[in-house]
Amino acid sequence: MSEESVVATAQRLQPQLVSHFMQLIQSNHLAHAYLFNGADGTGRQEVARTVAMRLFCQNVTADGLPCGQCAECRRIMAGDHPDVVSVVPDGQRIKVDQVRYLKAEFTKSAVEGNQKIFIVDQVDRMTTGAANSLLKFIEEPVGNTVALLLTANKNLILPTILSRTQIVDFIRVAPQALTTALAQAGIVPSQRYLLTTLTESVSAAQELVADDWLQNAQTAVGQWFAACCDRDERAFVRVQTELVPLGSNRDRQGVVLDMVVQVWHDALRQQANTVDPADLAYPQVAQVSQRVAHQLSIDRLVNIMTETLATRGQLAGNLNFQAILEALTLQILAQMR
């Protein structure tokens, strides 16, 4: 992504936040620690980079934005500026050596001037010990420093960090706008609604549909759902044979659990009114979800939804993916009796 497009993307996705931070920098009122809370596709990385560029830009535009062309802006975009420290997870976690690097940088003053900025993306993937290292920096910053902590889910962040940072909630992308963008990207109609519930990023959506992963996952979750609705105990077997293989890594496991939530949400939405299949996450099992919507009481459906929503927290607590799904299946089958 070029320098110009980073700033342009930040402005397009979060124009009010960009304007707000440019004014804070102009008036020298920038705080020393922020938590950017926004789903993938809401522009949290782009806004963070724009803030960093503005702090060092040599030719700020008349609109108060970084120029994206000067040597400082280009170094930041290339990841080659000594006073802009960026960390992203190496694999599934922010690893020990990355934490050591951060802790070492926390104790250093700026190299080339009097300003230093830290950008830590997916900070929720830090261990508790690493997060506490961040906390110490936030409480006792060295010199003129700014920390931008980025996350897609602030509920996974330690309360002590939440209480010591200024939380910035990013505006979500309008579902209709995302649906239009997905259509323009060539995503088939039967997958568009489901994707709007899983991500706000077209590029992330394209990763999910690559190699037919989403199609296979949509089919497997739909068949598991139908088996549950039919009180078929083979739903339990489907967990091991069809759902678990989809979760090749922690990210994909989380997506599968989100998909399980959405298939039951389809049924809940049809409690009051029939929903057009095109507006369902799982149009291929629309008749099943409509039937179970009328078969179960609202209380039982809400109970099932509550149990499905709890699975994400269980995964974050390092419970085994297969065990989570098997326990959920047994709980749902019990509700169906």
Tab-separated table of C-alpha atoms in Angstrom:
chain	number	residue	atom	x	y	z
A	1	MET	CA	0.000	0.000	0.000
A	2	SER	CA	1.455	3.391	-0.978
A	3	GLU	CA	1.860	6.311	1.401
A	4	GLU	CA	-0.936	8.303	-0.246
A	5	SER	CA	-3.378	5.413	-0.126
A	6	VAL	CA	-2.786	4.839	3.614
A	7	VAL	CA	-3.832	8.401	4.419
A	8	ALA	CA	-6.657	8.281	1.859
A	9	THR	CA	-7.936	4.978	3.274
A	10	ALA	CA	-7.817	6.340	6.828
A	11	GLN	CA	-9.800	9.393	5.734
A	12	ARG	CA	-12.350	7.315	3.842
A	13	LEU	CA	-12.966	4.857	6.675
A	14	GLN	CA	-12.643	7.156	9.693
A	15	PRO	CA	-12.790	10.806	8.544
A	16	GLN	CA	-13.856	12.178	11.929
A	17	LEU	CA	-11.142	10.305	13.832
A	18	VAL	CA	-8.447	11.391	11.383
A	19	SER	CA	-9.554	15.018	11.706
A	20	HIS	CA	-9.667	14.712	15.498
A	21	PHE	CA	-6.135	13.314	15.779
A	22	MET	CA	-4.695	15.823	13.322
A	23	GLN	CA	-6.145	18.611	15.486
A	24	LEU	CA	-4.764	17.019	18.668
A	25	ILE	CA	-1.285	16.902	17.140
A	26	GLN	CA	-1.567	20.457	15.823
A	27	SER	CA	-2.545	21.765	19.263
A	28	ASN	CA	0.014	19.559	21.043
A	29	HIS	CA	-2.709	17.824	23.069
A	30	LEU	CA	-1.987	14.228	22.078
A	31	ALA	CA	-2.215	11.874	25.078
A	32	HIS	CA	0.546	9.325	25.697
A	33	ALA	CA	-1.560	6.138	25.361
A	34	TYR	CA	-4.562	5.193	23.222
A	35	LEU	CA	-6.377	1.918	22.580
A	36	PHE	CA	-7.739	1.787	19.028
A	37	ASN	CA	-10.676	-0.637	19.136
A	38	GLY	CA	-11.936	-1.586	15.696
A	39	ALA	CA	-12.699	-4.698	13.693
A	40	ASP	CA	-10.532	-5.622	10.724
A	41	GLY	CA	-11.408	-3.336	7.850
A	42	THR	CA	-12.320	-0.314	9.980
A	43	GLY	CA	-8.939	1.323	9.369
A	44	ARG	CA	-7.256	1.063	12.763
A	45	GLN	CA	-3.832	0.333	11.214
A	46	GLU	CA	-4.193	3.088	8.621
A	47	VAL	CA	-5.217	5.678	11.215
A	48	ALA	CA	-2.282	4.669	13.433
A	49	ARG	CA	0.154	5.075	10.541
A	50	THR	CA	-1.392	8.421	9.616
A	51	VAL	CA	-0.889	9.649	13.187
A	52	ALA	CA	2.748	8.502	13.123
A	53	MET	CA	3.384	10.163	9.760
A	54	ARG	CA	1.799	13.413	10.921
A	55	LEU	CA	4.058	13.527	13.990
A	56	PHE	CA	7.193	13.438	11.827
A	57	CYS	CA	6.049	14.856	8.463
A	58	GLN	CA	8.262	17.610	7.050
A	59	ASN	CA	5.645	19.025	4.665
A	60	VAL	CA	2.216	18.939	6.323
A	61	THR	CA	-0.530	19.753	3.803
A	62	ALA	CA	-2.847	22.737	4.010
A	63	ASP	CA	-5.502	20.358	5.353
A	64	GLY	CA	-3.221	19.403	8.240
A	65	LEU	CA	-2.466	15.926	6.883
A	66	PRO	CA	0.903	14.218	6.404
A	67	CYS	CA	2.195	14.709	2.880
A	68	GLY	CA	3.150	11.056	2.360
A	69	GLN	CA	6.056	12.164	0.137
A	70	CYS	CA	8.770	13.528	2.388
A	71	ALA	CA	11.688	11.441	3.632
A	72	GLU	CA	10.151	11.008	7.088
A	73	CYS	CA	6.797	9.779	5.761
A	74	ARG	CA	8.527	7.370	3.407
A	75	ARG	CA	10.723	5.954	6.165
A	76	ILE	CA	7.706	5.342	8.365
A	77	MET	CA	5.869	3.569	5.563
A	78	ALA	CA	8.938	1.435	4.875
A	79	GLY	CA	9.193	0.505	8.566
A	80	ASP	CA	12.604	2.142	8.645
A	81	HIS	CA	12.151	4.986	11.133
A	82	PRO	CA	14.032	4.460	14.424
A	83	ASP	CA	11.518	6.476	16.440
A	84	VAL	CA	8.440	4.603	15.160
A	85	VAL	CA	8.361	1.177	16.816
A	86	SER	CA	5.811	-1.235	15.315
A	87	VAL	CA	4.980	-4.733	16.514
A	88	VAL	CA	2.500	-7.224	15.045
A	89	PRO	CA	1.926	-10.848	16.129
A	90	ASP	CA	4.443	-13.366	14.857
A	91	GLY	CA	2.011	-16.175	14.105
A	92	GLN	CA	-0.756	-16.578	16.660
A	93	ARG	CA	0.875	-14.590	19.475
A	94	ILE	CA	3.116	-11.634	20.156
A	95	LYS	CA	6.142	-13.679	21.127
A	96	VAL	CA	8.689	-13.397	23.925
A	97	ASP	CA	11.472	-11.922	21.775
A	98	GLN	CA	9.082	-9.273	20.492
A	99	VAL	CA	8.165	-8.380	24.062
A	100	ARG	CA	11.861	-8.124	24.966
A	101	TYR	CA	12.350	-5.788	22.015
A	102	LEU	CA	9.428	-3.636	23.142
A	103	LYS	CA	10.653	-3.490	26.737
A	104	ALA	CA	14.116	-2.452	25.552
A	105	GLU	CA	12.646	0.274	23.343
A	106	PHE	CA	10.425	1.526	26.174
A	107	THR	CA	13.521	2.500	28.141
A	108	LYS	CA	15.140	4.455	25.291
A	109	SER	CA	14.639	8.062	24.348
A	110	ALA	CA	13.986	9.167	20.781
A	111	VAL	CA	16.940	8.678	18.435
A	112	GLU	CA	16.569	11.564	16.014
A	113	GLY	CA	14.375	14.054	17.838
A	114	ASN	CA	12.267	14.393	20.958
A	115	GLN	CA	9.312	12.258	19.836
A	116	LYS	CA	8.809	8.478	19.841
A	117	ILE	CA	5.709	6.443	18.947
A	118	PHE	CA	4.851	2.787	19.568
A	119	ILE	CA	2.259	0.957	17.461
A	120	VAL	CA	1.312	-2.493	18.784
A	121	ASP	CA	-1.286	-4.243	16.626
A	122	GLN	CA	-3.522	-7.053	17.942
A	123	VAL	CA	-2.382	-6.267	21.458
A	124	ASP	CA	-4.977	-8.765	22.715
A	125	ARG	CA	-2.589	-11.502	21.527
A	126	MET	CA	-0.077	-10.664	24.206
A	127	THR	CA	0.416	-12.900	27.200
A	128	THR	CA	-0.596	-11.466	30.567
A	129	GLY	CA	3.060	-10.945	31.445
A	130	ALA	CA	3.724	-9.054	28.227
A	131	ALA	CA	0.605	-6.948	28.732
A	132	ASN	CA	1.813	-6.038	32.204
A	133	SER	CA	5.091	-4.879	30.654
A	134	LEU	CA	3.038	-2.534	28.501
A	135	LEU	CA	1.188	-1.378	31.579
A	136	LYS	CA	4.425	-0.330	33.245
A	137	PHE	CA	5.350	1.757	30.188
A	138	ILE	CA	1.903	3.364	30.119
A	139	GLU	CA	2.172	4.289	33.782
A	140	GLU	CA	5.791	5.496	33.566
A	141	PRO	CA	6.496	6.677	29.994
A	142	VAL	CA	10.056	7.678	29.152
A	143	GLY	CA	10.340	11.057	27.473
A	144	ASN	CA	7.923	12.356	24.866
A	145	THR	CA	6.305	9.087	23.808
A	146	VAL	CA	2.950	7.977	22.420
A	147	ALA	CA	1.611	4.411	22.469
A	148	LEU	CA	-1.092	3.306	20.044
A	149	LEU	CA	-2.412	-0.115	21.067
A	150	LEU	CA	-4.612	-1.719	18.423
A	151	THR	CA	-7.215	-4.431	18.910
A	152	ALA	CA	-10.281	-5.888	17.228
A	153	ASN	CA	-11.855	-6.685	20.603
A	154	LYS	CA	-11.261	-4.508	23.649
A	155	ASN	CA	-13.068	-7.087	25.808
A	156	LEU	CA	-9.930	-9.249	25.576
A	157	ILE	CA	-7.689	-6.512	27.000
A	158	LEU	CA	-6.633	-6.443	30.658
A	159	PRO	CA	-8.868	-4.059	32.660
A	160	THR	CA	-5.755	-2.383	34.060
A	161	ILE	CA	-4.701	-1.384	30.534
A	162	LEU	CA	-8.219	-0.272	29.606
A	163	SER	CA	-8.310	2.017	32.639
A	164	ARG	CA	-4.987	3.662	31.731
A	165	THR	CA	-5.534	4.313	28.035
A	166	GLN	CA	-7.897	6.530	26.126
A	167	ILE	CA	-10.198	4.108	24.295
A	168	VAL	CA	-11.050	5.058	20.717
A	169	ASP	CA	-13.910	3.024	19.247
A	170	PHE	CA	-13.804	2.899	15.458
A	171	ILE	CA	-17.039	3.311	13.514
A	172	ARG	CA	-18.137	0.065	11.901
A	173	VAL	CA	-18.455	-0.202	8.135
A	174	ALA	CA	-22.118	-0.037	7.081
A	175	PRO	CA	-23.258	-3.581	6.144
A	176	GLN	CA	-24.869	-2.409	2.903
A	177	ALA	CA	-21.687	-0.646	1.828
A	178	LEU	CA	-19.682	-3.780	2.564
A	179	THR	CA	-22.198	-5.954	0.703
A	180	THR	CA	-21.815	-3.703	-2.347
A	181	ALA	CA	-18.023	-3.896	-2.095
A	182	LEU	CA	-18.178	-7.691	-1.807
A	183	ALA	CA	-20.343	-7.871	-4.913
A	184	GLN	CA	-17.850	-5.705	-6.791
A	185	ALA	CA	-15.092	-8.068	-5.631
A	186	GLY	CA	-16.942	-11.012	-7.227
A	187	ILE	CA	-18.197	-12.693	-4.039
A	188	VAL	CA	-21.226	-14.892	-4.824
A	189	PRO	CA	-24.610	-13.741	-3.374
A	190	SER	CA	-25.020	-16.767	-1.073
A	191	GLN	CA	-21.854	-15.809	0.839
A	192	ARG	CA	-22.199	-12.029	1.065
A	193	TYR	CA	-24.472	-11.700	4.092
A	194	LEU	CA	-22.447	-14.246	6.065
A	195	LEU	CA	-19.225	-12.400	5.264
A	196	THR	CA	-20.661	-9.092	6.517
A	197	THR	CA	-21.128	-10.778	9.911
A	198	LEU	CA	-17.573	-12.147	9.963
A	199	THR	CA	-15.462	-9.217	8.751
A	200	GLU	CA	-15.555	-5.603	7.651
A	201	SER	CA	-12.655	-5.996	5.252
A	202	VAL	CA	-12.987	-6.993	1.596
A	203	SER	CA	-9.430	-8.333	1.592
A	204	ALA	CA	-10.160	-10.475	4.682
A	205	ALA	CA	-13.329	-11.735	2.979
A	206	GLN	CA	-11.323	-12.707	-0.090
A	207	GLU	CA	-8.921	-14.671	2.108
A	208	LEU	CA	-11.863	-16.591	3.574
A	209	VAL	CA	-13.319	-17.520	0.186
A	210	ALA	CA	-9.925	-18.548	-1.227
A	211	ASP	CA	-9.560	-22.254	-2.005
A	212	ASP	CA	-13.313	-22.679	-1.311
A	213	TRP	CA	-12.685	-22.552	2.457
A	214	LEU	CA	-15.788	-20.474	3.206
A	215	GLN	CA	-17.990	-22.553	0.909
A	216	ASN	CA	-16.860	-25.741	2.627
A	217	ALA	CA	-17.282	-24.184	6.067
A	218	GLN	CA	-20.724	-22.813	5.234
A	219	THR	CA	-21.825	-26.262	4.061
A	220	ALA	CA	-20.358	-28.068	7.085
A	221	VAL	CA	-21.857	-25.678	9.650
A	222	GLY	CA	-25.214	-25.792	7.848
A	223	GLN	CA	-25.260	-29.599	7.918
A	224	TRP	CA	-24.239	-29.668	11.584
A	225	PHE	CA	-27.037	-27.181	12.340
A	226	ALA	CA	-29.605	-29.303	10.467
A	227	ALA	CA	-28.526	-32.402	12.392
A	228	CYS	CA	-28.903	-30.525	15.687
A	229	CYS	CA	-32.382	-29.335	14.673
A	230	ASP	CA	-33.362	-32.911	13.781
A	231	ARG	CA	-32.128	-34.083	17.205
A	232	ASP	CA	-29.699	-36.277	15.341
A	233	GLU	CA	-26.873	-37.262	17.648
A	234	ARG	CA	-24.646	-37.624	14.611
A	235	ALA	CA	-24.252	-33.863	14.950
A	236	PHE	CA	-21.717	-34.763	17.625
A	237	VAL	CA	-19.783	-36.870	15.100
A	238	ARG	CA	-19.882	-34.046	12.542
A	239	VAL	CA	-17.895	-31.899	14.961
A	240	GLN	CA	-14.857	-34.145	14.682
A	241	THR	CA	-15.202	-35.138	11.041
A	242	GLU	CA	-16.314	-31.838	9.450
A	243	LEU	CA	-15.986	-28.815	11.747
A	244	VAL	CA	-12.677	-29.413	13.504
A	245	PRO	CA	-10.681	-29.855	10.235
A	246	LEU	CA	-11.808	-26.349	9.217
A	247	GLY	CA	-9.962	-24.832	12.182
A	248	SER	CA	-6.416	-25.213	10.906
A	249	ASN	CA	-5.233	-22.332	13.098
A	250	ARG	CA	-6.542	-20.157	15.925
A	251	ASP	CA	-7.890	-17.496	13.576
A	252	ARG	CA	-9.883	-19.989	11.523
A	253	GLN	CA	-11.167	-21.631	14.698
A	254	GLY	CA	-12.522	-18.256	15.757
A	255	VAL	CA	-14.196	-17.792	12.370
A	256	VAL	CA	-15.865	-21.218	12.631
A	257	LEU	CA	-17.252	-20.315	16.061
A	258	ASP	CA	-18.529	-16.999	14.680
A	259	MET	CA	-20.204	-18.935	11.865
A	260	VAL	CA	-21.898	-21.209	14.405
A	261	VAL	CA	-23.281	-18.112	16.119
A	262	GLN	CA	-24.682	-16.821	12.827
A	263	VAL	CA	-26.478	-20.025	11.832
A	264	TRP	CA	-28.449	-19.888	15.090
A	265	HIS	CA	-28.943	-16.158	14.698
A	266	ASP	CA	-30.707	-16.916	11.405
A	267	ALA	CA	-33.250	-18.973	13.353
A	268	LEU	CA	-33.671	-16.301	16.013
A	269	ARG	CA	-34.303	-13.638	13.356
A	270	GLN	CA	-37.094	-15.787	11.901
A	271	GLN	CA	-38.977	-16.039	15.196
A	272	ALA	CA	-41.124	-13.017	14.398
A	273	ASN	CA	-41.015	-12.831	10.605
A	274	THR	CA	-39.935	-14.922	7.658
A	275	VAL	CA	-36.631	-13.591	6.336
A	276	ASP	CA	-35.774	-13.693	2.643
A	277	PRO	CA	-33.152	-16.442	2.151
A	278	ALA	CA	-30.911	-13.893	0.410
A	279	ASP	CA	-30.727	-12.017	3.721
A	280	LEU	CA	-29.687	-15.072	5.730
A	281	ALA	CA	-26.150	-16.184	6.553
A	282	TYR	CA	-27.131	-19.744	5.566
A	283	PRO	CA	-29.661	-19.574	2.716
A	284	GLN	CA	-29.090	-23.275	1.939
A	285	VAL	CA	-30.732	-24.284	5.246
A	286	ALA	CA	-33.346	-21.509	5.293
A	287	GLN	CA	-36.246	-23.969	5.613
A	288	VAL	CA	-34.581	-25.703	8.552
A	289	SER	CA	-33.927	-22.448	10.402
A	290	GLN	CA	-37.496	-21.309	9.755
A	291	ARG	CA	-38.863	-24.611	11.071
A	292	VAL	CA	-36.779	-24.551	14.246
A	293	ALA	CA	-37.678	-20.892	14.768
A	294	HIS	CA	-41.319	-21.924	15.137
A	295	GLN	CA	-40.556	-25.179	16.902
A	296	LEU	CA	-38.580	-23.707	19.802
A	297	SER	CA	-39.691	-21.075	22.257
A	298	ILE	CA	-37.928	-17.728	22.266
A	299	ASP	CA	-36.389	-18.621	25.633
A	300	ARG	CA	-34.806	-21.803	24.272
A	301	LEU	CA	-33.452	-20.029	21.205
A	302	VAL	CA	-31.994	-17.292	23.390
A	303	ASN	CA	-30.401	-19.957	25.594
A	304	ILE	CA	-28.795	-21.567	22.552
A	305	MET	CA	-27.587	-18.165	21.311
A	306	THR	CA	-26.097	-17.435	24.731
A	307	GLU	CA	-24.219	-20.750	24.667
A	308	THR	CA	-22.886	-20.143	21.155
A	309	LEU	CA	-21.746	-16.618	22.037
A	310	ALA	CA	-19.806	-17.978	25.016
A	311	THR	CA	-17.602	-20.129	22.770
A	312	ARG	CA	-15.412	-17.217	21.649
A	313	GLY	CA	-14.456	-16.471	25.236
A	314	GLN	CA	-13.726	-20.150	25.802
A	315	LEU	CA	-11.369	-20.178	22.815
A	316	ALA	CA	-9.643	-17.040	24.120
A	317	GLY	CA	-9.218	-18.912	27.411
A	318	ASN	CA	-7.244	-21.583	25.514
A	319	LEU	CA	-9.887	-24.308	25.797
A	320	ASN	CA	-9.565	-27.016	23.158
A	321	PHE	CA	-11.434	-26.166	19.938
A	322	GLN	CA	-12.936	-29.643	19.515
A	323	ALA	CA	-13.967	-29.794	23.187
A	324	ILE	CA	-15.710	-26.420	22.858
A	325	LEU	CA	-17.761	-27.577	19.870
A	326	GLU	CA	-18.579	-30.962	21.368
A	327	ALA	CA	-19.790	-29.421	24.625
A	328	LEU	CA	-21.861	-26.882	22.670
A	329	THR	CA	-23.426	-29.652	20.562
A	330	LEU	CA	-24.485	-31.568	23.663
A	331	GLN	CA	-25.957	-28.402	25.186
A	332	ILE	CA	-27.939	-27.682	22.012
A	333	LEU	CA	-29.218	-31.254	21.683
A	334	ALA	CA	-30.428	-31.007	25.287
A	335	GLN	CA	-32.362	-27.826	24.401
A	336	MET	CA	-33.990	-29.576	21.440
A	337	ARG	CA	-35.616	-32.310	23.548
